XYZ file of C-alpha atoms in Angstrom:
341
model
C 84.954 163.471 38.745
C 85.218 159.856 39.743
C 86.232 159.050 43.332
C 88.508 156.095 43.821
C 88.165 154.368 47.110
C 91.026 152.887 49.110
C 92.114 149.744 47.254
C 94.531 148.680 49.818
C 93.817 144.997 50.915
C 93.360 144.420 54.570
C 96.209 142.220 55.952
C 94.929 138.713 56.917
C 96.050 137.879 60.496
C 96.235 134.250 61.175
C 94.730 133.352 64.569
C 97.258 131.910 66.925
C 96.233 128.627 68.370
C 97.394 128.158 71.986
C 99.217 124.902 72.196
C 99.242 122.811 75.415
C 102.421 123.267 77.506
C 104.852 120.222 76.719
C 104.957 119.528 80.417
C 101.074 118.891 80.435
C 100.911 116.587 77.424
C 101.665 112.890 77.354
C 104.281 112.606 74.505
C 103.048 109.048 73.842
C 99.355 109.362 73.721
C 99.039 113.074 73.034
C 96.495 113.437 75.865
C 96.820 115.547 78.999
C 99.181 114.039 81.563
C 96.894 112.438 84.278
C 97.017 114.566 87.581
C 95.427 113.783 90.883
C 93.998 115.337 94.135
C 94.268 113.184 97.239
C 91.913 114.445 100.062
C 89.586 113.266 102.724
C 85.893 113.444 103.497
C 84.982 113.571 107.098
C 87.186 113.418 110.161
C 90.187 111.028 109.961
C 92.216 109.668 112.833
C 95.977 110.351 112.842
C 97.244 107.143 111.136
C 94.738 107.798 108.188
C 95.819 111.321 107.808
C 99.352 110.078 107.566
C 98.133 107.602 105.077
C 96.723 110.383 102.976
C 99.997 112.131 102.909
C 101.708 108.903 101.914
C 99.411 108.509 98.988
C 100.056 112.016 97.921
C 103.812 111.364 97.970
C 103.125 108.131 95.996
C 101.209 110.150 93.283
C 104.079 112.593 92.770
C 104.963 114.491 90.786
C 101.553 115.125 89.284
C 99.672 115.753 92.394
C 98.948 118.605 94.965
C 101.388 117.519 97.682
C 100.185 120.557 99.813
C 96.615 120.600 98.999
C 94.767 122.600 101.674
C 91.361 121.181 102.883
C 88.728 122.836 104.968
C 85.859 121.166 106.747
C 83.250 123.199 104.884
C 84.749 122.018 101.474
C 82.503 119.596 99.592
C 83.099 117.565 96.422
C 81.929 120.338 94.035
C 84.550 122.690 95.456
C 87.357 120.104 94.513
C 85.771 119.641 91.187
C 85.646 123.410 90.442
C 89.308 123.717 91.192
C 90.222 120.416 89.358
C 89.193 121.645 85.884
C 91.455 124.602 85.512
C 94.330 122.684 87.012
C 93.918 119.725 84.635
C 93.223 117.195 87.431
C 91.897 113.989 86.186
C 91.526 111.817 89.123
C 90.549 111.967 92.820
C 91.579 109.721 95.554
C 89.314 110.242 98.532
C 89.813 108.729 101.891
C 87.019 108.382 104.500
C 86.453 106.438 107.773
C 83.128 105.030 109.221
C 82.534 103.355 112.468
C 83.936 99.996 111.297
C 86.463 100.628 108.448
C 88.310 103.133 106.395
C 87.451 103.525 102.655
C 89.347 104.711 99.633
C 87.358 106.021 96.591
C 89.205 106.382 93.307
C 87.314 108.650 90.792
C 87.703 109.998 87.369
C 86.884 113.539 86.840
C 84.592 115.184 86.099
C 82.018 112.501 85.111
C 83.228 109.280 86.704
C 83.357 106.361 87.200
C 83.998 105.783 90.812
C 85.612 102.886 92.494
C 84.917 102.422 96.256
C 87.451 100.105 98.110
C 87.211 99.061 101.583
C 90.696 99.247 103.317
C 90.958 95.926 105.041
C 94.675 96.555 106.245
C 97.264 99.133 105.724
C 100.970 100.121 106.669
C 102.302 103.513 106.475
C 105.488 104.345 104.601
C 107.242 105.079 108.064
C 106.185 101.641 109.341
C 107.667 99.880 106.238
C 110.972 101.719 106.622
C 111.247 100.997 110.207
C 111.042 97.318 109.560
C 113.911 97.401 107.149
C 117.689 97.179 107.982
C 118.609 99.683 105.293
C 115.734 101.789 104.158
C 116.284 103.412 100.804
C 114.930 106.816 99.858
C 117.082 108.692 97.350
C 116.407 112.580 96.963
C 115.256 112.134 93.273
C 113.118 109.193 94.041
C 109.904 111.024 93.540
C 110.872 113.332 90.529
C 109.198 110.879 88.162
C 105.813 108.964 88.315
C 105.857 105.308 89.140
C 105.321 102.563 86.716
C 102.010 100.463 87.176
C 101.906 96.829 87.120
C 98.553 94.997 87.384
C 98.168 91.274 87.943
C 95.243 88.918 88.312
C 92.608 91.170 86.858
C 92.049 89.518 83.691
C 89.060 87.539 84.653
C 86.702 89.057 82.177
C 84.346 90.479 84.792
C 83.088 94.113 84.017
C 84.031 95.646 87.394
C 87.485 94.344 87.211
C 87.962 95.548 83.669
C 87.047 99.035 84.944
C 89.423 98.782 87.755
C 92.290 97.850 85.287
C 91.450 100.880 83.038
C 91.238 103.156 85.967
C 94.566 102.367 87.363
C 96.312 102.278 83.945
C 95.143 105.839 83.240
C 96.011 107.058 86.695
C 99.659 107.444 85.696
C 101.260 108.611 82.477
C 101.899 105.919 79.945
C 105.509 104.840 78.922
C 107.128 104.062 75.623
C 109.462 101.154 76.138
C 111.489 102.127 72.977
C 112.202 105.859 74.157
C 111.791 105.707 77.854
C 114.865 106.796 79.929
C 115.983 104.071 82.410
C 116.944 106.756 84.883
C 113.394 107.867 85.053
C 112.107 104.348 86.154
C 112.795 104.548 89.774
C 109.368 103.405 91.291
C 106.789 100.757 90.653
C 103.158 100.359 91.963
C 101.982 96.800 91.927
C 98.379 95.801 92.157
C 97.674 92.066 92.570
C 94.107 90.651 92.651
C 93.404 87.377 94.445
C 90.543 85.567 92.735
C 89.856 83.478 95.792
C 89.761 86.157 98.440
C 88.645 88.939 96.125
C 91.240 91.217 97.783
C 93.726 93.549 95.992
C 97.300 93.803 97.489
C 98.442 97.381 96.840
C 102.477 97.733 97.044
C 104.851 100.462 96.314
C 108.468 99.793 95.566
C 111.702 101.394 94.534
C 113.709 100.169 91.788
C 117.524 99.912 91.675
C 119.941 98.171 89.464
C 122.953 96.334 90.847
C 125.819 95.392 88.592
C 126.562 91.605 88.628
C 129.997 90.558 89.435
C 130.988 93.711 91.196
C 131.578 93.432 95.141
C 129.679 95.767 97.335
C 132.879 97.418 98.514
C 133.804 98.396 94.883
C 130.259 99.678 94.324
C 130.353 101.919 97.428
C 133.895 103.202 96.488
C 132.603 104.179 92.854
C 129.216 105.782 93.973
C 130.479 107.700 97.030
C 133.625 109.133 95.666
C 135.374 108.629 98.966
C 138.949 107.300 99.417
C 138.844 103.962 101.147
C 140.455 102.999 104.472
C 143.450 100.952 103.513
C 145.429 101.125 106.813
C 144.810 97.402 107.706
C 145.697 96.161 104.222
C 149.086 94.958 102.921
C 148.181 95.814 99.299
C 145.481 97.560 97.398
C 144.536 94.316 95.681
C 143.406 93.021 99.159
C 140.751 95.810 98.987
C 139.276 94.053 95.941
C 139.745 90.455 96.929
C 139.242 90.284 100.633
C 137.142 87.387 101.722
C 133.624 88.347 102.542
C 133.202 91.080 100.036
C 132.837 89.104 96.808
C 129.944 89.040 94.483
C 126.704 88.773 96.175
C 125.142 85.449 95.330
C 121.501 86.782 95.386
C 122.468 89.274 92.447
C 123.327 86.337 90.117
C 119.853 84.997 89.654
C 119.429 85.014 85.928
C 115.714 85.546 86.148
C 116.203 88.950 87.878
C 118.878 90.334 85.549
C 118.639 92.688 82.605
C 121.179 93.759 79.960
C 121.293 97.637 79.861
C 120.714 99.509 76.684
C 122.415 102.694 78.003
C 124.581 103.841 80.931
C 122.810 104.356 84.240
C 124.939 106.114 86.870
C 128.679 105.472 87.397
C 128.340 101.673 88.240
C 125.651 100.248 85.751
C 127.174 100.540 82.256
C 125.702 99.877 78.820
C 125.781 96.294 77.506
C 126.433 94.937 80.956
C 124.290 92.847 83.082
C 122.619 94.191 86.125
C 120.261 92.667 88.744
C 116.778 94.314 89.278
C 116.308 95.054 92.940
C 112.779 96.023 94.341
C 112.601 97.522 97.863
C 109.183 98.328 99.388
C 108.873 101.925 100.350
C 105.192 101.905 101.202
C 102.344 102.632 101.834
C 101.054 99.155 101.777
C 97.346 98.346 101.500
C 94.917 95.414 101.209
C 91.728 96.559 99.457
C 88.401 95.194 98.722
C 86.461 96.380 95.727
C 82.843 96.990 97.205
C 81.179 99.307 94.673
C 81.499 100.792 91.284
C 79.353 103.824 90.265
C 78.962 105.171 86.780
C 79.359 108.898 87.697
C 81.626 110.870 90.078
C 80.628 109.429 93.593
C 76.996 109.062 92.283
C 74.924 107.648 89.373
C 74.090 104.085 88.330
C 75.692 101.371 90.370
C 77.528 99.097 87.964
C 78.761 96.696 90.632
C 77.946 96.141 94.435
C 79.690 93.441 96.329
C 76.792 93.263 98.766
C 74.103 93.006 96.156
C 70.661 94.419 96.552
C 68.677 94.744 99.824
C 67.175 91.201 99.573
C 70.636 89.531 98.933
C 72.226 91.633 101.690
C 69.763 90.435 104.432
C 69.817 86.845 103.201
C 73.705 86.794 103.373
C 74.055 88.600 106.682
C 75.752 91.722 105.357
C 73.326 94.274 106.405
C 76.139 96.100 108.517
C 78.587 96.174 105.608
C 75.826 97.633 103.324
C 75.011 100.228 105.949
C 78.611 101.137 106.367
C 78.908 101.781 102.598
C 75.880 104.097 102.723
C 77.751 106.045 105.325
C 80.713 106.480 102.983
C 78.292 107.864 100.326
C 76.744 110.416 102.741
C 80.091 112.036 103.410
C 79.829 114.316 100.450
C 76.250 115.170 101.070
C 76.925 116.279 104.568
C 79.603 118.594 103.302
C 77.218 120.188 100.944
C 74.647 120.569 103.552
C 77.162 122.216 105.890
C 78.090 124.845 103.139
C 74.508 125.665 102.458
C 74.025 126.194 106.162
C 76.921 128.612 106.340
C 75.663 130.459 103.362
C 72.127 130.915 104.951
C 73.693 132.322 108.114
């Protein structure tokens, strides 16, 4: 008697492909949204520690604002954590005997840009120097825009600098971007003569043209104005000294809005673009570009080779730069000693 096997076909289960979370993908490029770690190597004085916190705040929302650091942590420790968290860039502060340094690196394989911090001002210093500091609650909910100026000289190290900073923040599509999300701007200006980079951080606000400051405050604050000393409500609008501000009528600084932005700035109306510095502020000098992550082939060195360094009297600067490179090595040695103990 013939035996018949089980002729039932096995069900084919289509494998489920895990899609990246929408919040982690740039809707313009399709790539992962750039994220960063801002940390230090070696011991930093108080002002530089505050500069580190200011830089973390600047890099919001795609950075670890409360990143914990330990003395025994080395570069590999941060790199091991960066992969699973999707971190694409490191901003590393360090201090030698003569100057502070900032390294900007792409993970996991570089390149690395090393900047000497010639001058810097903290965000608190910038705010203290202003009559009306501006810091809305939602100012850091969206990443800043990036503007680069003066880098188009054709030199390789400046091209790498341009690419690095262009990719450190998410790209924007001018056709779909929401105006409400454009609240901050980071400006880097390269001076060909001094070879210095001016690093500035501004907040953006729009001010309607032809509307007095008194009316703007009334609409924005939702408060009943004080009319006790006025004869008529029209005096509130036309009172001398509260007319349109002349500085807002500069045609070169005005835009026509495509959509409503808040209660005051309406679509199809003209508004003046106002930039207010919020810090931190830095003056940087690019001194070295390495192919790898804080290591590898040196693509650019401001101080040249050893012979050029001695001839130009820059031996101290070159030694200072070597101290910066040893920061990571010392951290690794400390960790190995702890493991042996």
